[in-house]
C-alpha positions as a Python dict, from the first residue, in 0.01 Angstrom:
ca = {
    (1, 'M'): (0, 0, 0),
    (2, 'T'): (105, -155, 318),
    (3, 'E'): (440, -386, 227),
    (4, 'P'): (354, -725, 357),
    (5, 'I'): (643, -948, 525),
    (6, 'I'): (746, -1227, 290),
    (7, 'V'): (827, -1556, 439),
    (8, 'G'): (960, -1896, 206),
    (9, 'V'): (854, -2193, 300),
    (10, 'D'): (932, -2592, 224),
    (11, 'A'): (851, -2929, 434),
    (12, 'S'): (1171, -2810, 628),
    (13, 'A'): (1177, -2769, 973),
    (14, 'P'): (1391, -2417, 949),
    (15, 'S'): (1143, -2325, 745),
    (16, 'R'): (816, -2412, 991),
    (17, 'A'): (1052, -2222, 1267),
    (18, 'A'): (1091, -1903, 1009),
    (19, 'A'): (709, -1909, 954),
    (20, 'E'): (628, -1922, 1322),
    (21, 'W'): (891, -1613, 1371),
    (22, 'A'): (731, -1386, 1065),
    (23, 'A'): (386, -1481, 1145),
    (24, 'G'): (476, -1311, 1508),
    (25, 'D'): (674, -1031, 1383),
    (26, 'A'): (389, -909, 1134),
    (27, 'R'): (154, -933, 1435),
    (28, 'L'): (421, -692, 1632),
    (29, 'R'): (435, -502, 1342),
    (30, 'G'): (55, -482, 1264),
    (31, 'L'): (163, -598, 877),
    (32, 'P'): (40, -872, 647),
    (33, 'L'): (200, -1173, 575),
    (34, 'R'): (248, -1345, 243),
    (35, 'V'): (348, -1728, 284),
    (36, 'V'): (562, -1821, -55),
    (37, 'H'): (596, -2177, -133),
    (38, 'I'): (950, -2296, -253),
    (39, 'D'): (947, -2577, -454),
    (40, 'G'): (1283, -2782, -441),
    (41, 'A'): (1274, -2908, -796),
    (42, 'D'): (1324, -2596, -939),
    (43, 'P'): (1686, -2476, -957),
    (44, 'A'): (1838, -2251, -635),
    (45, 'G'): (1885, -1965, -905),
    (46, 'G'): (1548, -1944, -1027),
    (47, 'V'): (1423, -1972, -657),
    (48, 'A'): (1631, -1696, -489),
    (49, 'G'): (1535, -1477, -784),
    (50, 'A'): (1193, -1523, -716),
    (51, 'L'): (1205, -1456, -324),
    (52, 'L'): (1453, -1141, -462),
    (53, 'S'): (1212, -990, -670),
    (54, 'L'): (908, -1045, -423),
    (55, 'G'): (1127, -927, -140),
    (56, 'S'): (1230, -574, -285),
    (57, 'R'): (836, -508, -227),
    (58, 'A'): (826, -602, 107),
    (59, 'A'): (922, -476, 430),
    (60, 'C'): (1142, -799, 501),
    (61, 'T'): (1181, -1153, 366),
    (62, 'V'): (1185, -1432, 636),
    (63, 'L'): (1383, -1746, 560),
    (64, 'G'): (1496, -2077, 756),
    (65, 'L'): (1832, -2141, 774),
    (66, 'R'): (1917, -2452, 904),
    (67, 'G'): (1843, -2769, 1114),
    (68, 'E'): (1908, -2823, 1502),
    (69, 'D'): (2189, -3016, 1424),
    (70, 'G'): (2338, -2727, 1214),
    (71, 'V'): (2292, -2880, 901),
    (72, 'P'): (2155, -2678, 600),
    (73, 'E'): (1813, -2815, 487),
    (74, 'P'): (1691, -2811, 124),
    (75, 'A'): (1520, -2584, -31),
    (76, 'V'): (1548, -2305, 195),
    (77, 'G'): (1860, -2363, 379),
    (78, 'S'): (2000, -2366, -7),
    (79, 'V'): (1933, -2012, -94),
    (80, 'A'): (1866, -1857, 258),
    (81, 'H'): (2262, -1712, 218),
    (82, 'E'): (2219, -1564, -178),
    (83, 'V'): (1917, -1365, -94),
    (84, 'A'): (2038, -1252, 253),
    (85, 'A'): (2377, -1146, 5),
    (86, 'R'): (2189, -983, -237),
    (87, 'S'): (1872, -828, -170),
    (88, 'D'): (1823, -430, -108),
    (89, 'R'): (1585, -494, 180),
    (90, 'P'): (1603, -651, 534),
    (91, 'V'): (1623, -1043, 486),
    (92, 'V'): (1588, -1213, 852),
    (93, 'L'): (1790, -1603, 852),
    (94, 'V'): (1600, -1813, 1148),
    (95, 'P'): (1793, -2156, 1261),
    (96, 'G'): (1554, -2461, 1354),
    (97, 'G'): (1394, -2510, 1715),
    (98, 'P'): (1149, -2265, 1907),
    (99, 'H'): (1215, -1881, 1932),
    (100, 'P'): (1061, -1552, 2172),
    (101, 'A'): (848, -1482, 1837),
    (102, 'S'): (698, -1777, 1845),
    (103, 'G'): (608, -1904, 2144),
    (104, 'G'): (971, -1999, 2321),
    (105, 'R'): (1150, -1884, 2591),
    (106, 'R'): (1121, -1456, 2557),
    (107, 'T'): (1498, -1295, 2628),
    (108, 'E'): (1402, -972, 2599),
    (109, 'W'): (1725, -876, 2466),
    (110, 'V'): (1782, -760, 2072),
    (111, 'T'): (2173, -749, 1985),
    (112, 'L'): (2310, -524, 1740),
    (113, 'G'): (2640, -568, 1592),
    (114, 'V'): (2765, -232, 1529),
    (115, 'D'): (3063, -98, 1357),
    (116, 'A'): (3119, 227, 1590),
    (117, 'R'): (3378, 360, 1320),
    (118, 'D'): (3122, 311, 1034),
    (119, 'P'): (2939, 654, 940),
    (120, 'V'): (2720, 470, 695),
    (121, 'S'): (2510, 190, 960),
    (122, 'G'): (2256, 401, 992),
    (123, 'A'): (1981, 179, 820),
    (124, 'V'): (2103, -118, 1098),
    (125, 'V'): (2136, 47, 1416),
    (126, 'D'): (1763, 190, 1288),
    (127, 'F'): (1630, -132, 1232),
    (128, 'A'): (1773, -258, 1581),
    (129, 'F'): (1613, 20, 1784),
    (130, 'D'): (1240, -29, 1589),
    (131, 'A'): (1319, -382, 1693),
    (132, 'A'): (1359, -345, 2028),
    (133, 'R'): (1077, -81, 2061),
    (134, 'R'): (846, -304, 1880),
    (135, 'R'): (921, -641, 2143),
    (136, 'G'): (971, -360, 2422),
    (137, 'A'): (1313, -553, 2430),
    (138, 'R'): (1661, -402, 2589),
    (139, 'L'): (1894, -341, 2300),
    (140, 'H'): (2262, -517, 2332),
    (141, 'A'): (2508, -257, 2108),
    (142, 'V'): (2798, -474, 2060),
    (143, 'H'): (3136, -298, 1912),
    (144, 'A'): (3456, -539, 1868),
    (145, 'W'): (3774, -326, 1874),
    (146, 'R'): (4136, -439, 1843),
    (147, 'L'): (4443, -308, 1962),
    (148, 'P'): (4635, -55, 1709),
    (149, 'S'): (4914, -223, 1491),
    (150, 'R'): (5188, -26, 1656),
    (151, 'T'): (5103, -302, 1985),
    (152, 'E'): (5333, -506, 1812),
    (153, 'R'): (5661, -353, 1932),
    (154, 'W'): (5543, -498, 2254),
    (155, 'M'): (5514, -872, 2200),
    (156, 'P'): (5563, -1101, 2309),
    (157, 'Y'): (5603, -860, 2652),
    (158, 'A'): (5230, -741, 2853),
    (159, 'L'): (5088, -436, 2711),
    (160, 'P'): (5104, -155, 2953),
    (161, 'E'): (4756, -134, 3102),
    (162, 'E'): (4700, 235, 3137),
    (163, 'D'): (4786, 239, 2711),
    (164, 'R'): (4512, -59, 2673),
    (165, 'G'): (4259, 145, 2911),
    (166, 'A'): (4275, 438, 2695),
    (167, 'W'): (4236, 265, 2356),
    (168, 'E'): (3939, 68, 2511),
    (169, 'D'): (3804, 454, 2677),
    (170, 'Q'): (3822, 580, 2273),
    (171, 'E'): (3629, 288, 2165),
    (172, 'V'): (3355, 346, 2443),
    (173, 'Q'): (3313, 706, 2355),
    (174, 'L'): (3279, 605, 1960),
    (175, 'L'): (3006, 391, 2058),
    (176, 'S'): (2826, 629, 2259),
    (177, 'D'): (2876, 912, 1962),
    (178, 'A'): (2777, 658, 1707),
    (179, 'L'): (2452, 549, 1892),
    (180, 'R'): (2336, 884, 2021),
    (181, 'P'): (2104, 985, 1771),
    (182, 'W'): (1895, 682, 1801),
    (183, 'R'): (1878, 677, 2177),
    (184, 'E'): (1712, 1036, 2138),
    (185, 'K'): (1517, 906, 1897),
    (186, 'Y'): (1388, 622, 2082),
    (187, 'P'): (1394, 713, 2416),
    (188, 'Q'): (1189, 450, 2526),
    (189, 'V'): (1436, 168, 2442),
    (190, 'D'): (1681, 76, 2710),
    (191, 'V'): (2035, 38, 2561),
    (192, 'Y'): (2359, -137, 2697),
    (193, 'E'): (2676, -67, 2512),
    (194, 'D'): (2895, -320, 2492),
    (195, 'V'): (3292, -297, 2412),
    (196, 'R'): (3440, -583, 2336),
    (197, 'L'): (3810, -669, 2251),
    (198, 'Q'): (3762, -976, 2029),
    (199, 'S'): (3709, -1070, 1638),
    (200, 'P'): (3358, -920, 1537),
    (201, 'S'): (3206, -1274, 1439),
    (202, 'A'): (3311, -1386, 1826),
    (203, 'A'): (3199, -1113, 2025),
    (204, 'L'): (2871, -1099, 1831),
    (205, 'V'): (2773, -1488, 1838),
    (206, 'Q'): (2866, -1494, 2226),
    (207, 'A'): (2641, -1155, 2320),
    (208, 'S'): (2353, -1319, 2064),
    (209, 'A'): (2350, -1650, 2285),
    (210, 'S'): (2080, -1478, 2525),
    (211, 'A'): (1922, -1271, 2270),
    (212, 'E'): (1574, -1336, 2076),
    (213, 'L'): (1690, -1121, 1762),
    (214, 'L'): (2086, -1063, 1642),
    (215, 'V'): (2092, -741, 1387),
    (216, 'V'): (2380, -697, 1155),
    (217, 'G'): (2474, -528, 878),
    (218, 'R'): (2594, -594, 519),
    (219, 'A'): (2781, -448, 260),
    (220, 'G'): (2813, -485, -117),
    (221, 'R'): (2632, -816, -251),
    (222, 'T'): (2843, -1071, -43),
    (223, 'L'): (2749, -1114, 325),
    (224, 'G'): (3119, -1125, 411),
    (225, 'P'): (3343, -1342, 629),
    (226, 'T'): (3199, -1225, 985),
    (227, 'V'): (2842, -1219, 884),
    (228, 'G'): (2880, -1591, 713),
    (229, 'D'): (3089, -1735, 1049),
    (230, 'V'): (2772, -1570, 1260),
    (231, 'L'): (2509, -1716, 1102),
    (232, 'E'): (2697, -2053, 1101),
    (233, 'H'): (2720, -2036, 1477),
    (234, 'T'): (2460, -1859, 1621),
    (235, 'E'): (2142, -2000, 1748),
    (236, 'C'): (1867, -1680, 1761),
    (237, 'P'): (1725, -1527, 1424),
    (238, 'V'): (1920, -1318, 1218),
    (239, 'A'): (1838, -1003, 1068),
    (240, 'V'): (2072, -893, 761),
    (241, 'I'): (2034, -578, 671),
    (242, 'P'): (2201, -381, 337),
    (243, 'R'): (2391, -61, 495),
}
């Protein structure tokens, strides 16, 4: 049986944006779309539980995240984070406003947040490559890194440029090595590898400004500070993938 795309809706603007995005994604993937109405009078835990149950048999669950002014809206907005944190399947959270998959401005970028030092992020990378392939989009792979702790001995003086360059070259190689299997699996996807000396959340928020979809990973049953910060500040749909 073909797995559907589940979208939870109420009367809010974010849920309408989510429904439009889900319909566009269902067309791209050739999957059925199942629309689930969320009653704001139901307890939040009950709503999340119902969506998690339905989502366990779905290709992904799509929910509205917040309005264009950044304010979460009930009832979808009150459960979006919980579903994204607990689901065993991909969850896409869509802020209010137009998006490329639903007729907005097409950006031709799928942005992927990848930790090149983490060997268990395969599901996240595969989702992003497949999304880029289906959209005919370029993949923007972002790896954020920090200077080794031993650089503290240089403070408050400038770090020698040759040392910084050598560490950055190592990070570039790590990212290239991490993506190589998926470059071979998806040869039609054009990949831009981007290594940034920033915090992960700052790097992803900046990179997602020109993206039609941002793909991030989630470990355990919490979103974690990085994903939480990204969801608060990004303006593009965010796919949260359990690792």
